Each structure stands twice: as structure tokens, then as C-alpha cells.
Tab-separated table of C-alpha atoms in Angstrom:
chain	number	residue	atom	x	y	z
T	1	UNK	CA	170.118	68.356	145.153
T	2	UNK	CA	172.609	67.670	142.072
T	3	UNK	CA	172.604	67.253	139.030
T	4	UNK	CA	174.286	67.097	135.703
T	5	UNK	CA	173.734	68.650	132.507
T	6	UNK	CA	175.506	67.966	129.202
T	7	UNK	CA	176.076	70.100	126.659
T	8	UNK	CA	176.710	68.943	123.242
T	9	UNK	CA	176.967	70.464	119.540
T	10	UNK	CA	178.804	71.045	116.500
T	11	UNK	CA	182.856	72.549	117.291
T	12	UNK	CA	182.284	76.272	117.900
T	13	UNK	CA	178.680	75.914	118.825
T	14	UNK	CA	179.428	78.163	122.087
T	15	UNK	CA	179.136	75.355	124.451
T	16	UNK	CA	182.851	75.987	126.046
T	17	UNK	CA	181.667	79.276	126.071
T	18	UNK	CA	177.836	78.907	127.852
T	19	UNK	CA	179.960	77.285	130.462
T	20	UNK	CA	181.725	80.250	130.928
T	21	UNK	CA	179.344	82.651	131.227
T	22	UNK	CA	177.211	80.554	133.538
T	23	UNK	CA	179.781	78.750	135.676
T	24	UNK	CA	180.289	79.865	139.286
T	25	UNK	CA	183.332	78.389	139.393
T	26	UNK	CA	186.332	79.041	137.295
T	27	UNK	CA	185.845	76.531	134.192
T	28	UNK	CA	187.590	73.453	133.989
T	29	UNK	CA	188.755	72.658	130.191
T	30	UNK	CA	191.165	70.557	128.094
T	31	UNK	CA	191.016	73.004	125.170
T	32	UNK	CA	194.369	72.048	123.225
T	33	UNK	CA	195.467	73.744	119.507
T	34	UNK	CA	193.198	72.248	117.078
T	35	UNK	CA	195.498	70.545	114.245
T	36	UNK	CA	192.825	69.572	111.911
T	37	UNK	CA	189.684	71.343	109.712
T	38	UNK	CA	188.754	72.645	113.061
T	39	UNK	CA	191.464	75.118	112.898
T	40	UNK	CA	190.166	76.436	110.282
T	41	UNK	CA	186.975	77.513	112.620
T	42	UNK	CA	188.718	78.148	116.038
T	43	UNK	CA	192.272	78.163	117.702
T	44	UNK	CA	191.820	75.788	120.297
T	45	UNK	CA	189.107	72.983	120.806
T	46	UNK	CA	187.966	70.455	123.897
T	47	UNK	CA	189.152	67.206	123.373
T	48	UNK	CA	187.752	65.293	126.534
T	49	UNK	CA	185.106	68.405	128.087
T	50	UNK	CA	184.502	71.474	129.982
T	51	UNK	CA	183.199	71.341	133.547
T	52	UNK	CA	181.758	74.177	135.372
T	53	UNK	CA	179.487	74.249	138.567
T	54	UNK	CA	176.472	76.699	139.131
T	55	UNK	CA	175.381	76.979	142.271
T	56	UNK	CA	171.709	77.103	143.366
T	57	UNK	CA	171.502	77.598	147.196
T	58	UNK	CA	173.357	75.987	149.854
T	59	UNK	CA	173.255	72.592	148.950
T	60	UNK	CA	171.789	72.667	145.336
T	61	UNK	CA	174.202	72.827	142.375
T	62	UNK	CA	174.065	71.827	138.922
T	63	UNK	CA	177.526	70.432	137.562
T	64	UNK	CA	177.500	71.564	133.892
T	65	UNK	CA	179.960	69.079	131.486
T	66	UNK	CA	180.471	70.170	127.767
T	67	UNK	CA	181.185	67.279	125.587
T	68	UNK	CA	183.514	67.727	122.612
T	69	UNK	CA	182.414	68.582	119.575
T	70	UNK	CA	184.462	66.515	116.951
T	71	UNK	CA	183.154	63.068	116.411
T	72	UNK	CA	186.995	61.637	116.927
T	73	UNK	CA	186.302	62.472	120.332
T	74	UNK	CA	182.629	61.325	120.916
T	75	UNK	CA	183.667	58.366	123.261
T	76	UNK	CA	183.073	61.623	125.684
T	77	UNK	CA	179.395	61.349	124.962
T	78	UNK	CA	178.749	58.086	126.299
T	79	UNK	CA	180.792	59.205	129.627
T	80	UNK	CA	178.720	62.373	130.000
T	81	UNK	CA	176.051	61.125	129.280
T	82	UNK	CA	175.737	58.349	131.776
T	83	UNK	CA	176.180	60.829	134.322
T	84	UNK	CA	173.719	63.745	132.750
T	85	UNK	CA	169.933	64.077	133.878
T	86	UNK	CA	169.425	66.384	130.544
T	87	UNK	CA	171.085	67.628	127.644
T	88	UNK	CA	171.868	71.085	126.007
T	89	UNK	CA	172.468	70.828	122.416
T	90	UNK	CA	174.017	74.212	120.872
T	91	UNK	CA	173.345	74.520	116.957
T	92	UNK	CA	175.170	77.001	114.680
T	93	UNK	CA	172.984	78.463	112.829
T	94	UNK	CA	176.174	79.929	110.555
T	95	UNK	CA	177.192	76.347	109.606
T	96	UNK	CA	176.322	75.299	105.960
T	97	UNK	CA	173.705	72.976	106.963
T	98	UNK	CA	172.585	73.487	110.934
T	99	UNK	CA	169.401	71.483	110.037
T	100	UNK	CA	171.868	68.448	109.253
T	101	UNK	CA	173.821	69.377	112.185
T	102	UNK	CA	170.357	69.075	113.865
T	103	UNK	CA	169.537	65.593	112.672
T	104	UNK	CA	173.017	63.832	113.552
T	105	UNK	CA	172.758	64.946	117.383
T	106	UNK	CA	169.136	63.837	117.499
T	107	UNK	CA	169.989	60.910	115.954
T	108	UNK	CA	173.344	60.336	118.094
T	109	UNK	CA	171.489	61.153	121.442
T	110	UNK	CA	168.565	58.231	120.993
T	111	UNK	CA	171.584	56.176	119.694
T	112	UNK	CA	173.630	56.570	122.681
T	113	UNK	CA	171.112	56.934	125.365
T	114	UNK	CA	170.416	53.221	124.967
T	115	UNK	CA	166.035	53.693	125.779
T	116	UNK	CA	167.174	55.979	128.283
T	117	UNK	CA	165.313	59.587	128.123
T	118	UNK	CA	166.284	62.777	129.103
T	119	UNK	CA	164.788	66.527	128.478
T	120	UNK	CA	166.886	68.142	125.860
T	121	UNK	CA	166.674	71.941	124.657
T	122	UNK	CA	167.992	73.155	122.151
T	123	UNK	CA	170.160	76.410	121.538
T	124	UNK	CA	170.607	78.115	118.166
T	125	UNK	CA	173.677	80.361	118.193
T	126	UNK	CA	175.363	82.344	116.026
T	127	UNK	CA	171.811	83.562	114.128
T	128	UNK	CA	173.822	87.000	113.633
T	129	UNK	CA	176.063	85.148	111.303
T	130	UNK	CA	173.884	82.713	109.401
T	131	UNK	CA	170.892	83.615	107.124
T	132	UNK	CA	167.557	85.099	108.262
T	133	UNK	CA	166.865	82.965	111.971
T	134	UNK	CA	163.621	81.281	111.496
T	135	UNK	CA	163.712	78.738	114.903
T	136	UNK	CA	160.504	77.159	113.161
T	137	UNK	CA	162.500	75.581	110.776
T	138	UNK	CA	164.408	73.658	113.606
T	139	UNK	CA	160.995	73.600	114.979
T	140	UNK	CA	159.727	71.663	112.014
T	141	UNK	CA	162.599	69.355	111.713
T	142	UNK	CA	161.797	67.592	114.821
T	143	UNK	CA	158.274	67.487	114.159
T	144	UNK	CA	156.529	64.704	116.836
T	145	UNK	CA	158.702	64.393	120.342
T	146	UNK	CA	161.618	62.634	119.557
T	147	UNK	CA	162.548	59.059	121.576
T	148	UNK	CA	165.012	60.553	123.559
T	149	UNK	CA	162.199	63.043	125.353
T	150	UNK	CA	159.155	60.824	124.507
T	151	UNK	CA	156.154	63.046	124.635
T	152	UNK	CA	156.551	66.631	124.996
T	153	UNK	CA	158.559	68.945	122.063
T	154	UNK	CA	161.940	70.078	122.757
T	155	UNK	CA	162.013	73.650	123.197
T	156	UNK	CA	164.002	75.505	120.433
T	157	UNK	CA	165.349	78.969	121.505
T	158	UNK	CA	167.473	81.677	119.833
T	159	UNK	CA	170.886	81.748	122.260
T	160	UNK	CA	173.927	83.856	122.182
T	161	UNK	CA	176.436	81.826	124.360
T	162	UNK	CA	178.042	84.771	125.942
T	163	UNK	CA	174.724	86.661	127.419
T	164	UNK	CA	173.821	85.260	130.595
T	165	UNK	CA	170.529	86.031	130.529
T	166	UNK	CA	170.184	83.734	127.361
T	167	UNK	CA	171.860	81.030	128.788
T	168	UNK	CA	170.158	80.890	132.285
T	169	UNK	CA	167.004	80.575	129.878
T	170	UNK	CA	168.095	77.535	128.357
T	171	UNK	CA	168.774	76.363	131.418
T	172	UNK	CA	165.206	77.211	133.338
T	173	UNK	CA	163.828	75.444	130.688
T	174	UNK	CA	165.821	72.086	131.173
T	175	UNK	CA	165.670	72.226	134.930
T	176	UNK	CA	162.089	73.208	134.657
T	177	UNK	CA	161.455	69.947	132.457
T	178	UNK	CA	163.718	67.735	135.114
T	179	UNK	CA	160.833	69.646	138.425
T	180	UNK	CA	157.834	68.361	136.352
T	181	UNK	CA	159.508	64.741	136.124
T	182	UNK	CA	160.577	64.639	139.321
T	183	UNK	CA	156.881	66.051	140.879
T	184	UNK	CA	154.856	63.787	138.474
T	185	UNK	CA	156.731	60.600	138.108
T	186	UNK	CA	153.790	58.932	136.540
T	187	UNK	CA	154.254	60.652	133.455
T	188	UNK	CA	158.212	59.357	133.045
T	189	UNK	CA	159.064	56.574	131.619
T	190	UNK	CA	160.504	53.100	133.528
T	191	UNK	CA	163.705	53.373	135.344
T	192	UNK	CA	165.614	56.421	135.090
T	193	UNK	CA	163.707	57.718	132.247
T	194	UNK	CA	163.225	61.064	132.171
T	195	UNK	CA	161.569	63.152	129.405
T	196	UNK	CA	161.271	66.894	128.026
């Protein structure tokens, strides 16, 4: 078994960093000197993605891609994603408006995915940073299932991108969602649609 999983989010969401800490391998990246507003939130940035491997037995692995976060880049979306069987999507919760933040992904994904659906979780970072971390407000925000995952909720957890622990959990949870699609088909959608 292999498969991919995207992760995606605002720049300095932790999603270079997730890879890190979860990676077996020693991280591929194009991080290069950010030379725009983003240096005003981090040193360097990806400008194409991150690739790490984690490896689940033998022959089981999980190739992990993290997609750029500036939207002058997000021609890497549609490449990851065509290749992704579920999504990550980081959210700092220091960022003036995470909730917006929230919304554009969402809406980006379902754009991009073309009627395809995947299982998407989502991680709030940075929640020692930001103002008191209330997940039901992201909780609230997406409301029904959204198109991309069809008819389940999207699980909304408090992450810190450098604790493996909290990482691995987001990452039960999506490969949990991908088990129960695979084992009950009837429940997924036509073609390769998947859903949370």
C-alpha cells in the first residue's frame, strides 16, 4: 500500500515543519529566502513543496507532499493534488483572521478538486500565540460536510507541528477516514471519490 497526503495552509502554518517531525526520511524541500510580505513572517518559504516518506511496515508507506503556501505558487495545488488520496490543511490560529484563512482553503479545495472528494482534517496551530483556542469556532464555520468530503464533518484538532504525537493524530485520523472508504466502498462517491 501507498499513498499520498497533501498538506496545505496559510505560509508558516507548520506544514514544512509536520513533515519534519513525521518524515522517516530526511525531508525533501525547495525552501528559498522569502523576498516578499512573507519575510516579514519567516526567513525562508517552499516555493514548489516538501516531500517526506513515513513508513508503515514493509511495503506500506505514506508519501507526505506539502504544498506552498503563497497563492503565487498555488499551480502546486493542482499537481499535489492529483496525486493526494487526502488532505491536511494547517490553520494559524495567530493570523488576524484564521476563520478567513479557513474559508479560502475550503473554498480552493472543492474548486480545485474538480467533483473529486477526498477526507480532509484539519490542524489548528499556533493556539499558544493567537487568542483563547476555541476549535468550535472552526467547528462552526464548516457547519454541514463540505463538497470536498460529502457526508461526514471534517475533524478539527488543536496541533502543534513539532510534537509528534500531535501530528501522528492528524494523521490516524486521515488514514483512518481513507480504511473506512476503502472497506465500505458503497458509501464513496463515483470514481475515485473518496470522502471524510
Amino acid at each position: 500500500m501507498e499513498w499520498a497526503i497533501l498538506f496545505v495552509g496559510p505560509v508558516g502554518a507548520g506544514k514544512t515543519q509536520a513533515i519534519r517531525t513525521i518524515s522517516d526520511i530526511d525531508v525533501v524541500d525547495t525552501e528559498a529566502d522569502a523576498t516578499d510580505e512573507t519575510a516579514l513572517l519567516k526567513q525562508n518559504t517552499t516555493v514548489a513543496m516538501d516531500m517526506g516518506v513515513m513508513l508503515l511496515g514493509a511495503h506500506d508507506k505514506v508519501r507526505l507532499y506539502g504544498a506552498p503556501g503563497q497563492d503565487r505558487f498555488d499551480f502546486m495545488w493542482d499537481i499535489l493534488l492529483e496525486q493526494s488520496r487526502g488532505v491536511v490543511l494547517f490553520i494559524d490560529h495567530s493570523r488576524p483572521n484564521p476563520v478567513g484563512d479557513l474559508a479560502h482553503y475550503m473554498e480552493q479545495l472543492t474548486r480545485r478538486m474538480e467533483g473529486r472528494v477526498l477526507p480532509v482534517v484539519i490542524g489548528v496551530t499556533h493556539t499558544d500565540m493567537g487568542g483563547p483556542a476555541n476549535l468550535d469556532v472552526y467547528r462552526d464555520f464548516l457547519g454541514e460536510p463540505a463538497s470536498i468530503t460529502r457526508r461526514q464533518a471534517v475533524p478539527v484538532l488543536e496541533t502543534d507541528a513539532r510534537n509528534l504525537h500531535d501530528v501522528k493524530t492528524l494523521l490516524l485520523a486521515l488514514t483512518s477516514m481513507l480504511d473506512m472508504n476503502e472497506r465500505f466502498p458503497a458509501r464513496s462517491s463515483a470514481g475515485r471519490g473518496l470522502h471524510a
